XYZ file of N, CA, C and O in Angstrom:
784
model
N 136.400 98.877 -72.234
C 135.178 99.378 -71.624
C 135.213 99.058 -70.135
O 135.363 97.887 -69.786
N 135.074 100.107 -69.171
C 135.386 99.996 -67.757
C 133.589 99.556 -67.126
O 132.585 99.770 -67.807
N 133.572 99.048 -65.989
C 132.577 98.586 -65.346
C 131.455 99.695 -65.484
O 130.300 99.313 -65.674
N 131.738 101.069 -65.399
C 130.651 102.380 -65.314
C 130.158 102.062 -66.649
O 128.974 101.738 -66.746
N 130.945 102.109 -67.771
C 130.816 101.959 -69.433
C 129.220 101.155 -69.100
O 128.120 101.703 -69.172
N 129.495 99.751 -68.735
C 128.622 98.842 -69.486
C 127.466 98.620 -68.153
O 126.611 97.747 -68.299
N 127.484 99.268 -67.144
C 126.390 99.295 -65.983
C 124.963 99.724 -67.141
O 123.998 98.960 -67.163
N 124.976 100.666 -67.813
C 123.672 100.872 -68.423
C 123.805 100.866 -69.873
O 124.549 101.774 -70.246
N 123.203 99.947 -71.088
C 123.973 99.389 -72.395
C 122.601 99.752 -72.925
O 121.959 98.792 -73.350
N 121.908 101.163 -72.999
C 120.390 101.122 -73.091
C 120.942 101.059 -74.956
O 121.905 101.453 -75.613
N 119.601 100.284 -75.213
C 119.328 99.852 -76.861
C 118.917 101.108 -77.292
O 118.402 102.114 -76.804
N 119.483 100.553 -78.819
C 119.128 101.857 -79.575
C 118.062 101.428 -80.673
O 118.303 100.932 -81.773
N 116.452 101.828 -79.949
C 115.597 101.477 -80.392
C 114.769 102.312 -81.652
O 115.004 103.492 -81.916
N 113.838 101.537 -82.320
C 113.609 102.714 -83.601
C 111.688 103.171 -83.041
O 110.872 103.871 -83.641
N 111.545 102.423 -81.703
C 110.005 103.104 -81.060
C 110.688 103.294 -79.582
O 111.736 102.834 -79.130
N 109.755 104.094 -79.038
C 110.292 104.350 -77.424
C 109.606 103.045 -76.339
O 108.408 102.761 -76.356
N 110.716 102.299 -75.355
C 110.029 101.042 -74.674
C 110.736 102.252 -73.279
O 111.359 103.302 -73.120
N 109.999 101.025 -72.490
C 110.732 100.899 -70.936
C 111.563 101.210 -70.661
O 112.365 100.503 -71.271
N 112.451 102.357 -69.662
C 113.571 101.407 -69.233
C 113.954 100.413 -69.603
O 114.621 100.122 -70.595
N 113.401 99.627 -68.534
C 113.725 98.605 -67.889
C 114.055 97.587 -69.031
O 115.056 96.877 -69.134
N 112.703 97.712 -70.072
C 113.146 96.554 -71.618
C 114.271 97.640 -72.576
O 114.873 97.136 -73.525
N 114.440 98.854 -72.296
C 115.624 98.969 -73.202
C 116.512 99.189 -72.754
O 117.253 99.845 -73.487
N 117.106 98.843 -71.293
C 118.334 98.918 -70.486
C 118.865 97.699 -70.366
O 120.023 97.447 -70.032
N 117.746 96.697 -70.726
C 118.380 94.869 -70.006
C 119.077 94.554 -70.892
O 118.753 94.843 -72.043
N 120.345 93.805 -70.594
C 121.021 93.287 -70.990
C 122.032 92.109 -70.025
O 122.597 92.330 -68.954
N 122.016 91.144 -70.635
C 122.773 89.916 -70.353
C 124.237 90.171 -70.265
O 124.664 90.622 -71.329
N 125.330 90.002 -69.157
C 126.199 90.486 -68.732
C 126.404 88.982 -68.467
O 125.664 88.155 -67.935
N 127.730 88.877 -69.043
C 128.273 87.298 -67.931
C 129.137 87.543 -67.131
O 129.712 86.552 -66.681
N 129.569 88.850 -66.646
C 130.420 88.951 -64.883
C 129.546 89.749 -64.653
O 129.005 90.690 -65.233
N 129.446 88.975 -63.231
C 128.933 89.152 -61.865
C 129.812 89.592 -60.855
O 130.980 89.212 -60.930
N 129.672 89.892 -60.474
C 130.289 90.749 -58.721
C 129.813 89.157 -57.743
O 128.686 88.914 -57.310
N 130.923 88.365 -57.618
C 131.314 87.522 -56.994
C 131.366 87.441 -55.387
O 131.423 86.523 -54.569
N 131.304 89.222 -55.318
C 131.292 89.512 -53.517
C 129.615 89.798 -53.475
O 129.137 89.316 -52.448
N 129.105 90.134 -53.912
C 127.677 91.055 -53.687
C 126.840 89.925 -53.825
O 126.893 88.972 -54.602
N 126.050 90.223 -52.907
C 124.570 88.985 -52.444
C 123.565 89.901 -53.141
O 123.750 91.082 -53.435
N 122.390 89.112 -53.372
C 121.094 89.725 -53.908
C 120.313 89.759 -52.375
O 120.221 88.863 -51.536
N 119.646 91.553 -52.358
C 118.802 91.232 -51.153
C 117.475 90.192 -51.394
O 116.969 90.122 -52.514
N 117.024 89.501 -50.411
C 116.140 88.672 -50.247
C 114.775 89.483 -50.712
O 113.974 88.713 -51.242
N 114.356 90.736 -50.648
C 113.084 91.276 -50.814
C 113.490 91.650 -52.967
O 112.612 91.471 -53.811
N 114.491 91.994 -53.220
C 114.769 91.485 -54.722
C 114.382 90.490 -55.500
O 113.600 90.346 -56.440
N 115.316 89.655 -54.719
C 114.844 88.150 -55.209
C 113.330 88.010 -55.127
O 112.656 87.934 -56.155
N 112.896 87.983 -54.142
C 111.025 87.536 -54.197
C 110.919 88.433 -54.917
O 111.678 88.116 -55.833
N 110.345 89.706 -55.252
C 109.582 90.703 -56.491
C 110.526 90.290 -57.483
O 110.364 91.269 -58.212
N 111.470 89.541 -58.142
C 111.448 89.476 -59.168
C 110.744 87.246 -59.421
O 110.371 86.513 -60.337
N 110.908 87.191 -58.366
C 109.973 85.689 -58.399
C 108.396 85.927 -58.803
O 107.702 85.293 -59.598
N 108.120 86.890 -58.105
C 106.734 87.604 -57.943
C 106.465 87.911 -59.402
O 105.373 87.596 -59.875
N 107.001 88.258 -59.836
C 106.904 88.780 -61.402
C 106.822 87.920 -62.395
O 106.327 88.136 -63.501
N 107.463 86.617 -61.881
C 107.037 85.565 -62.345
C 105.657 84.551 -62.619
O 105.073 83.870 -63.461
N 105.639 85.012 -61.255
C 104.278 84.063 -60.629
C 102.827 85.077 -61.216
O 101.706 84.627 -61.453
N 103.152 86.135 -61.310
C 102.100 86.977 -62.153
C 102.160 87.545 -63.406
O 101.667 88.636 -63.690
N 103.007 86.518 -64.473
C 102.917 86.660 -65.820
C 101.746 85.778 -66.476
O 101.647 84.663 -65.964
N 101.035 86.001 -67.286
C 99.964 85.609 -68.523
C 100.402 83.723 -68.251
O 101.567 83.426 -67.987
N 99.442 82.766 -68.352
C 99.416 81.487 -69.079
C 98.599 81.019 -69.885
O 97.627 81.774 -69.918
N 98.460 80.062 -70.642
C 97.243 79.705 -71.245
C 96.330 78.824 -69.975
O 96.657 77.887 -69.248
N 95.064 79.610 -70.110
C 94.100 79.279 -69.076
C 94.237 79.086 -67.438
O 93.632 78.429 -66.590
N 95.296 79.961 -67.442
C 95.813 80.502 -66.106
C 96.507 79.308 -65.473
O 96.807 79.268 -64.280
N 96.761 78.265 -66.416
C 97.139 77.102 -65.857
C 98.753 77.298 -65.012
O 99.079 76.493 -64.140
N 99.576 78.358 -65.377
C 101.229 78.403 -64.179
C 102.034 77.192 -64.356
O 102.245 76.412 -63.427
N 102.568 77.002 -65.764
C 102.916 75.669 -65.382
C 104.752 75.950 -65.043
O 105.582 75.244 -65.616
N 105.123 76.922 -64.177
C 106.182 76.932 -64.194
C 106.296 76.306 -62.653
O 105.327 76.091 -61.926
N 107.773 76.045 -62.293
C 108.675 75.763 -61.202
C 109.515 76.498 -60.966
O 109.790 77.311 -61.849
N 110.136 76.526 -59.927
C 111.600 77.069 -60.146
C 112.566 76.764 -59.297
O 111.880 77.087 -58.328
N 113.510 76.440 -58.836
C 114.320 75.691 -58.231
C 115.554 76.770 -57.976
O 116.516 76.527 -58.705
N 115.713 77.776 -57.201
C 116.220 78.952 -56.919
C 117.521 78.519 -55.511
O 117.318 78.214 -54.335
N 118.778 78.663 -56.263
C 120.023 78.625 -55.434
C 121.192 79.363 -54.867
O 122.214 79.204 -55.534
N 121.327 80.188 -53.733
C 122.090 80.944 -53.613
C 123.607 80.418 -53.702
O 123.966 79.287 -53.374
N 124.619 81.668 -54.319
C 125.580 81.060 -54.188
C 126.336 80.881 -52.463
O 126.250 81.639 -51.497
N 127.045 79.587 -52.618
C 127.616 79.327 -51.676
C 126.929 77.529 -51.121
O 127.496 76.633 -50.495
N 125.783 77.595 -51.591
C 124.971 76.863 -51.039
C 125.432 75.472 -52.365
O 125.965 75.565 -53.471
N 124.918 74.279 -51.575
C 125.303 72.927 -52.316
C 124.423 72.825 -53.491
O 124.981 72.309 -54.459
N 123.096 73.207 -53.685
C 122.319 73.366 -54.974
C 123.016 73.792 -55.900
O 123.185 73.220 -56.977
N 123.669 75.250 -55.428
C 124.670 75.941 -56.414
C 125.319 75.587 -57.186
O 125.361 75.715 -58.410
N 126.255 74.780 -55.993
C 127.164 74.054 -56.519
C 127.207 72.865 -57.781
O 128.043 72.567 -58.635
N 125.875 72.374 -57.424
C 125.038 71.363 -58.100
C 124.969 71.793 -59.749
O 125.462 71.278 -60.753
N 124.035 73.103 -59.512
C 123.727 73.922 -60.988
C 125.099 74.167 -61.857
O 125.211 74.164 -63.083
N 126.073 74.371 -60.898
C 127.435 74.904 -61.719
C 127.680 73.891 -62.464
O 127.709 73.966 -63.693
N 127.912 72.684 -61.711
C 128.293 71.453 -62.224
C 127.835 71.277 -63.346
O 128.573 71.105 -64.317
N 126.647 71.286 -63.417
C 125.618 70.483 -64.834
C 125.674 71.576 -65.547
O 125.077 71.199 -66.555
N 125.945 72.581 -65.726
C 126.371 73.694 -67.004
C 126.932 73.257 -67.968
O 127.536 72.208 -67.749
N 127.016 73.906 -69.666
C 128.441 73.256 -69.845
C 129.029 74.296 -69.707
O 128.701 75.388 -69.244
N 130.297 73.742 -70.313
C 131.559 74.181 -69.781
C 131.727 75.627 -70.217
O 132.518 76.352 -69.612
N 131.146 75.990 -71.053
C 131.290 77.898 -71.611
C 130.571 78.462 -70.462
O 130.869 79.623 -70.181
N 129.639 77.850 -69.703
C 128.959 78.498 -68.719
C 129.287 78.667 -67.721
O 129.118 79.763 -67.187
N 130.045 77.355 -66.925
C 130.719 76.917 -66.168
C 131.804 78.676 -66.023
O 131.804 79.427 -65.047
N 132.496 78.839 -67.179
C 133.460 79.931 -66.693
C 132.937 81.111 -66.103
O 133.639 81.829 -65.392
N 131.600 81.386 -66.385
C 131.148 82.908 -65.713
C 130.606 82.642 -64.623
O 131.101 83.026 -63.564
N 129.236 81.775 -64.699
C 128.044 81.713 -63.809
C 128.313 81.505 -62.343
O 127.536 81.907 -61.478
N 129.172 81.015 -62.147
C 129.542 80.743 -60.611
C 129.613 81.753 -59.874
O 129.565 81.562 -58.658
N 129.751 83.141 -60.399
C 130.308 84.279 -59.910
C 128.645 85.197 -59.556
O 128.560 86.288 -58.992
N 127.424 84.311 -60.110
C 126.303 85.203 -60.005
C 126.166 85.004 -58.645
O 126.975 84.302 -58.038
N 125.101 85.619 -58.022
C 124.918 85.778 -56.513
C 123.833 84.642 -56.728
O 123.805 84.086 -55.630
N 122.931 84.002 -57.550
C 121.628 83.234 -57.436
C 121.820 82.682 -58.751
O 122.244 83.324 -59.711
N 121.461 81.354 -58.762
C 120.765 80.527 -60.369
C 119.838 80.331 -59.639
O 119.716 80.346 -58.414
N 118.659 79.993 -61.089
C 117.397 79.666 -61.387
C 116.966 79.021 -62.115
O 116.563 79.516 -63.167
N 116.877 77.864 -61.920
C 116.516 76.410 -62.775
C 114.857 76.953 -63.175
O 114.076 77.327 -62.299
N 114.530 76.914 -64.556
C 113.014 76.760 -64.439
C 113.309 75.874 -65.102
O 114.225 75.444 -65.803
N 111.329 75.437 -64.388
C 111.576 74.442 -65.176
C 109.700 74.389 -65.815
O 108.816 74.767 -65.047
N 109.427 73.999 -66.924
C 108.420 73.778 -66.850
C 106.934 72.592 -67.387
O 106.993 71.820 -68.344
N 106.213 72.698 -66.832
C 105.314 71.657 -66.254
C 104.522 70.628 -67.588
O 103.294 70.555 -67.543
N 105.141 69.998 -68.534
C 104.551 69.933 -69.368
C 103.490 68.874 -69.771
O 103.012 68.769 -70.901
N 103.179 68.085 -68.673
C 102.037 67.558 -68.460
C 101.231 67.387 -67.233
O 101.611 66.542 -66.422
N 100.257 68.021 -67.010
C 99.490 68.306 -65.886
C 98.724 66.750 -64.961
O 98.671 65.714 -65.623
N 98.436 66.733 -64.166
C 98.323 66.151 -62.755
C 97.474 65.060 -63.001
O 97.260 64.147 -62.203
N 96.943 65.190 -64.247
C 95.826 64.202 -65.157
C 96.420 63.431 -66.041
O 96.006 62.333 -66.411
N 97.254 63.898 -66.348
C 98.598 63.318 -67.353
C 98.157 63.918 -69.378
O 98.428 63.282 -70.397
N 97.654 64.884 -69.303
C 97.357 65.696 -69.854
C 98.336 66.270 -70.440
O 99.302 66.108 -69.694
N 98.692 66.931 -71.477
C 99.872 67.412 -72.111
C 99.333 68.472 -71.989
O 98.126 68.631 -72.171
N 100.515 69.808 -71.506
C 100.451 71.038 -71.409
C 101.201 71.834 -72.864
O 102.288 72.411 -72.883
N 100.217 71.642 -74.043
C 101.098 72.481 -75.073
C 101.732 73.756 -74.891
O 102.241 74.388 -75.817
N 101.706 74.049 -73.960
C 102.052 76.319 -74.183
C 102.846 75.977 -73.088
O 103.185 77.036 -72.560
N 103.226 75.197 -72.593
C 104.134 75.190 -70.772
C 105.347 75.876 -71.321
O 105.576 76.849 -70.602
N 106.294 75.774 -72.372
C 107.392 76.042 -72.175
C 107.123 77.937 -72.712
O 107.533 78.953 -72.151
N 106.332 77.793 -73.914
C 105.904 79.498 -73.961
C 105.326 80.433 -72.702
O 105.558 81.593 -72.363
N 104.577 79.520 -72.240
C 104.347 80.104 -70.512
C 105.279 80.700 -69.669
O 105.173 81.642 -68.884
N 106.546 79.721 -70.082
C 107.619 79.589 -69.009
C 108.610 80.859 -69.389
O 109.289 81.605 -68.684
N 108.374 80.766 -70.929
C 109.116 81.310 -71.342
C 109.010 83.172 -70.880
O 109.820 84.071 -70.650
N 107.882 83.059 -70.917
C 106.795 84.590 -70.924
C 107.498 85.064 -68.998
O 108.123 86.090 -68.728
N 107.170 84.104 -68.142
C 107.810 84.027 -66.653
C 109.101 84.478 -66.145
O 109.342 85.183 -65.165
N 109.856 83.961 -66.963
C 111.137 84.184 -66.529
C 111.414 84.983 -67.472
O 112.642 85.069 -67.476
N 110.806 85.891 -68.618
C 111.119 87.361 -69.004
C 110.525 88.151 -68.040
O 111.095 89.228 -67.868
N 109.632 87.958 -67.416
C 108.879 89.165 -66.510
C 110.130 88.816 -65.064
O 110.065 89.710 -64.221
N 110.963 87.927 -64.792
C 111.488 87.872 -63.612
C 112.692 88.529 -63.939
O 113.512 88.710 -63.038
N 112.923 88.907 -65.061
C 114.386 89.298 -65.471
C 114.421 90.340 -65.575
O 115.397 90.983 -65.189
N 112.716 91.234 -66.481
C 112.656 92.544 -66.257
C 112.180 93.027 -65.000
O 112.035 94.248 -65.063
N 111.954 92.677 -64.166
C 111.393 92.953 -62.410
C 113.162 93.166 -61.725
O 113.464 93.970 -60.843
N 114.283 92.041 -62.548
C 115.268 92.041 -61.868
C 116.688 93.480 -62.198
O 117.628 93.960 -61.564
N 116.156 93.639 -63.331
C 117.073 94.412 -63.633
C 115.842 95.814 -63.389
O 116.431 96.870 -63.619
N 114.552 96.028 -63.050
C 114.453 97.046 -62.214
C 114.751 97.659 -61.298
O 114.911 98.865 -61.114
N 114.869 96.425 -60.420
C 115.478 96.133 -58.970
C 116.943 96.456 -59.242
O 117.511 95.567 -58.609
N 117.796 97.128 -59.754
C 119.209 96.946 -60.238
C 119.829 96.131 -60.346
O 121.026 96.403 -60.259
N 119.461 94.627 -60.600
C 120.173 93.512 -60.699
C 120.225 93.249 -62.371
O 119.476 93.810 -63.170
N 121.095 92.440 -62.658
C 121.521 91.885 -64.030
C 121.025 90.591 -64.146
O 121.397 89.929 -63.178
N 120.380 89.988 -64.878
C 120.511 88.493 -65.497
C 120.731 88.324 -67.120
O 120.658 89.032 -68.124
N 121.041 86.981 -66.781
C 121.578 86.230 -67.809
C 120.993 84.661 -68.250
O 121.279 83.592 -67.711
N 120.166 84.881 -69.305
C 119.465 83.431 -69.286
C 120.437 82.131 -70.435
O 120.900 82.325 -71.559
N 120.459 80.869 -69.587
C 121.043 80.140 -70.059
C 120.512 78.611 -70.830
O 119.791 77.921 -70.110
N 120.694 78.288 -71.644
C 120.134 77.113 -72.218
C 121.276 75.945 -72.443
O 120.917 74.920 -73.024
N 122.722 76.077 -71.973
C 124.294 74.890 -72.112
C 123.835 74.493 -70.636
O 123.872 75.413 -69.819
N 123.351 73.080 -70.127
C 123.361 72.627 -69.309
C 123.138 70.856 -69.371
O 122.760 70.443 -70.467
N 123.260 70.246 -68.733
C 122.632 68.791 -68.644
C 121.201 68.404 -67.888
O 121.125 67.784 -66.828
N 120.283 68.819 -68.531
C 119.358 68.974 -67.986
C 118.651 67.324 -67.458
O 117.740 67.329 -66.631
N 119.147 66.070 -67.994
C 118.824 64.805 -66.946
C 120.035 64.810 -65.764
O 119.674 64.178 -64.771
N 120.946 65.196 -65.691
C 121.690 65.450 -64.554
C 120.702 66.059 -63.726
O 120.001 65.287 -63.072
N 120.495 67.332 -63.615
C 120.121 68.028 -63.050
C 118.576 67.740 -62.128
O 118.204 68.181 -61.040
N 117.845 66.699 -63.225
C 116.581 66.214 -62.948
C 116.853 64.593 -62.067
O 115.941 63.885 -61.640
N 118.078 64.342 -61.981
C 118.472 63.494 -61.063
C 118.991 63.886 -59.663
O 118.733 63.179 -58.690
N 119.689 64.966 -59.568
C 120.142 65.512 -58.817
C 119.268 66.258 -57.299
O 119.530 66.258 -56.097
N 118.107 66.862 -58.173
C 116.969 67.536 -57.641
C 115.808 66.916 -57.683
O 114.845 67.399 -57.087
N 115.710 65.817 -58.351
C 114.861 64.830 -58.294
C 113.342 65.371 -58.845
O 112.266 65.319 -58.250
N 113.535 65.714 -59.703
C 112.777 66.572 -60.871
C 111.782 65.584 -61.204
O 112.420 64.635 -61.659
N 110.226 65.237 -61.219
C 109.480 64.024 -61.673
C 109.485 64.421 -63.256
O 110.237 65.378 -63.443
N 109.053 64.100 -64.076
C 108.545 63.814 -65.268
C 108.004 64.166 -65.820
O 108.135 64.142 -67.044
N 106.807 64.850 -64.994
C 105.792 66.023 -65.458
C 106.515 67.387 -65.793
O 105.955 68.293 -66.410
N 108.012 67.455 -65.253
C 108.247 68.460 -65.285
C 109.685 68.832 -66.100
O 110.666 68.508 -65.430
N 110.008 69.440 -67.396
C 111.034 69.873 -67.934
C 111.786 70.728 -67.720
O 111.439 71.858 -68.066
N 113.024 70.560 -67.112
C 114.267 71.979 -66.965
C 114.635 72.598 -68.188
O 115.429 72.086 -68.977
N 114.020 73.791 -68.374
C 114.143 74.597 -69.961
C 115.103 75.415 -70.087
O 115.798 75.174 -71.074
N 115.568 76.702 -69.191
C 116.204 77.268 -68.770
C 116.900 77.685 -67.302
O 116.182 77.717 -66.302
N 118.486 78.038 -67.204
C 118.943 78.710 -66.239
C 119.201 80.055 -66.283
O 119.982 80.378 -67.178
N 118.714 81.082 -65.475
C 118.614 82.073 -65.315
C 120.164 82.707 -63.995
O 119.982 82.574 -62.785
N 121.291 83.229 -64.454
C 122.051 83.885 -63.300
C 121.357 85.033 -63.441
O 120.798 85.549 -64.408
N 121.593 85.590 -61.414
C 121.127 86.588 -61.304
C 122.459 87.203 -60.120
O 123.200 86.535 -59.399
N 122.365 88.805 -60.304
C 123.348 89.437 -59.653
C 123.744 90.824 -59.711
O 123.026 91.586 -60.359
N 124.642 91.214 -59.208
C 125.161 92.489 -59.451
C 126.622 92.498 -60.606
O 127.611 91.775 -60.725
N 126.250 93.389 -61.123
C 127.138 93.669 -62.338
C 128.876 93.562 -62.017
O 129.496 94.317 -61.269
N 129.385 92.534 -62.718
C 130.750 92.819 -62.383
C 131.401 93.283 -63.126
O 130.831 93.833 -64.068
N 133.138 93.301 -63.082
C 133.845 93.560 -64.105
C 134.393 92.862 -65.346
O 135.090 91.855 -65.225
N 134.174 93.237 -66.210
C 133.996 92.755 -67.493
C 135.778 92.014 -67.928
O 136.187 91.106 -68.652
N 136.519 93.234 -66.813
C 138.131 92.768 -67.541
C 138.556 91.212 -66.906
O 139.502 90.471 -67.173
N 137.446 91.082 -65.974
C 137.971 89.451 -65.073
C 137.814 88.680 -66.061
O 138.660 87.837 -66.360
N 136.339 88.911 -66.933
C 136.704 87.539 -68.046
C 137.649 87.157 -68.816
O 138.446 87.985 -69.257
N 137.743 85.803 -69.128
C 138.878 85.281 -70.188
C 138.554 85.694 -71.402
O 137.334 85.751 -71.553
N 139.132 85.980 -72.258
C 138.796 85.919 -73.867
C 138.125 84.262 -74.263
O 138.391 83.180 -73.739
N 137.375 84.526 -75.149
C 136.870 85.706 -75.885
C 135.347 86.422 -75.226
O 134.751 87.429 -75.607
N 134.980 85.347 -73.972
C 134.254 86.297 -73.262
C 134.000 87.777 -72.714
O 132.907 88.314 -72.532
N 135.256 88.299 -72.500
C 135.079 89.666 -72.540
C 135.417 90.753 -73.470
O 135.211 91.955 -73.300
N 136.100 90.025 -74.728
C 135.243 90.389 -75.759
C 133.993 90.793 -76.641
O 133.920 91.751 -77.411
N 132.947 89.772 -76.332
C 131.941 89.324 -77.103
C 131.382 90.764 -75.257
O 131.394 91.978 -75.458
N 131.129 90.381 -74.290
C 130.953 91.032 -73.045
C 130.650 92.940 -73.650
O 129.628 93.623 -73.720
N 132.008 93.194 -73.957
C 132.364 94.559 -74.513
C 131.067 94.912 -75.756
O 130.296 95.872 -75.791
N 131.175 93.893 -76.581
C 130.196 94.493 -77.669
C 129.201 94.667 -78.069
O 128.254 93.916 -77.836
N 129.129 95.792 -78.840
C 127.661 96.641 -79.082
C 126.534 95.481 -79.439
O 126.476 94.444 -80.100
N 125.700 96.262 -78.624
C 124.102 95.022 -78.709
C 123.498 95.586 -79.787
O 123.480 96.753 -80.179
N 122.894 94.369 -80.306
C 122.110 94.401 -82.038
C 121.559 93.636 -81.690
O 121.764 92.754 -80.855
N 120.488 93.982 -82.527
C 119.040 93.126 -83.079
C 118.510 93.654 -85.066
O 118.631 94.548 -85.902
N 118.010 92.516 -84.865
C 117.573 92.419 -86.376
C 116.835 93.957 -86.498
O 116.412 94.529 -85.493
N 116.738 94.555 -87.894
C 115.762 96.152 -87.724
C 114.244 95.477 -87.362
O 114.161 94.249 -87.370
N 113.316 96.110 -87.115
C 111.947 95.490 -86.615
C 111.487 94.877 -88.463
O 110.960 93.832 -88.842
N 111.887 95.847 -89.073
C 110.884 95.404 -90.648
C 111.281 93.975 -91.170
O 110.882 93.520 -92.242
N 112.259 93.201 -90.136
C 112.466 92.107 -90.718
C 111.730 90.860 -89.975
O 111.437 89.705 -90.282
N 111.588 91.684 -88.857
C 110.566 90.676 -88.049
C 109.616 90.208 -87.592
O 109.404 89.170 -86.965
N 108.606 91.570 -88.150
C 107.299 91.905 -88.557
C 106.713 91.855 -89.640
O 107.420 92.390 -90.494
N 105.606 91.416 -90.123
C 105.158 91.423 -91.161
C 103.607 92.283 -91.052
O 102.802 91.812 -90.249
N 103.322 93.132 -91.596
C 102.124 93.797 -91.200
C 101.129 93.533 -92.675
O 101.499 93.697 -93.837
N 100.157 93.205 -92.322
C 99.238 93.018 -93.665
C 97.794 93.844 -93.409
O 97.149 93.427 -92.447
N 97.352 94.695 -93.979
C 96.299 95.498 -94.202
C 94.653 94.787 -94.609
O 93.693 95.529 -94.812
């Protein structure tokens, strides 16, 4: 499958969505030369910052690193190592992180569903914008909260690469393998339950 092949991997859905939700897909090569423009990046931050919370509380962060830059470098590091082989090549990581006890010392039950809800709206804003992401959960996340000096109140949940689509044949096996193949999901009747 050549780079044109897998630029648009739209799902084969059994109701009609979005674009944008039935074109996204998680790609682990990146285009290693190509920068994200700066007005990208913010509207898909933006998209963040104006997703749903419980009681409008926002308990997200985000800790946003271009590549090239020593943060970057930082994020690569604390990956593990399956991650380590692609992610370096994105143009931006995105540490969220989120807030799970508030300023009172209050426990924020919904912070990480919050967070979670955030960085889907930044991913579909990003691949509007023609960019690709890829959300990641293999990392060392007390590294990372040492590194960046992360307080306590606040949990690193996910890393998010963001970028332009690369070529799929740079990966090693079995990454561009798994890269190549057809996207599935469960049929909906297994994941729904509808009661009358």
């Amino acid at each position: 499958m050549t780079l044109a092949d897998t630029t648009t991997r739209g799902a084969d859905t059994s109701a009609p969505l979005l674009p944008a939700l039935a074109e996204r897909w998680s790609p682990r090569a990146f285009d290693s030369t190509a920068d994200v423009e700066e007005t990208a990046l913010r509207s898909a931050l933006e998209a963040a910052r104006w997703s749903p919370s419980a009681n409008n509380s926002q308990p997200w962060r985000f800790i946003v690193a271009r590549r090239g830059s020593g943060a970057f470098d930082t994020i690569v590091k604390n990956l593990a190592g399956f991650n380590q082989v692609w992610a370096g090549s994105a143009a931006v990581l995105v540490v969220a992180l989120a807030e799970t006890v508030d300023e009172e010392g209050r426990e924020r039950r919904w912070a990480t569903y919050d967070l979670g809800q955030a960085v889907a709206h930044l991913t579909i804003q990003a691949h509007h914008d023609g960019l690709h992401a890829h959300q990641m959960g293999g990392f060392d996340g007390a590294a990372l909260r040492e590194a960046f000096e992360i307080g306590e109140r606040f949990e690193p949940v996910s890393i998010t690469a963001l970028g332009v689509l690369g070529d799929a044949d740079a990966l090693p096996e079995p990454l561009r393998e798994r890269e190549n193949a057809p996207r599935t999901r469960h049929p909906l009747e297994r994941i729904v339950r509808v009661h009358d």
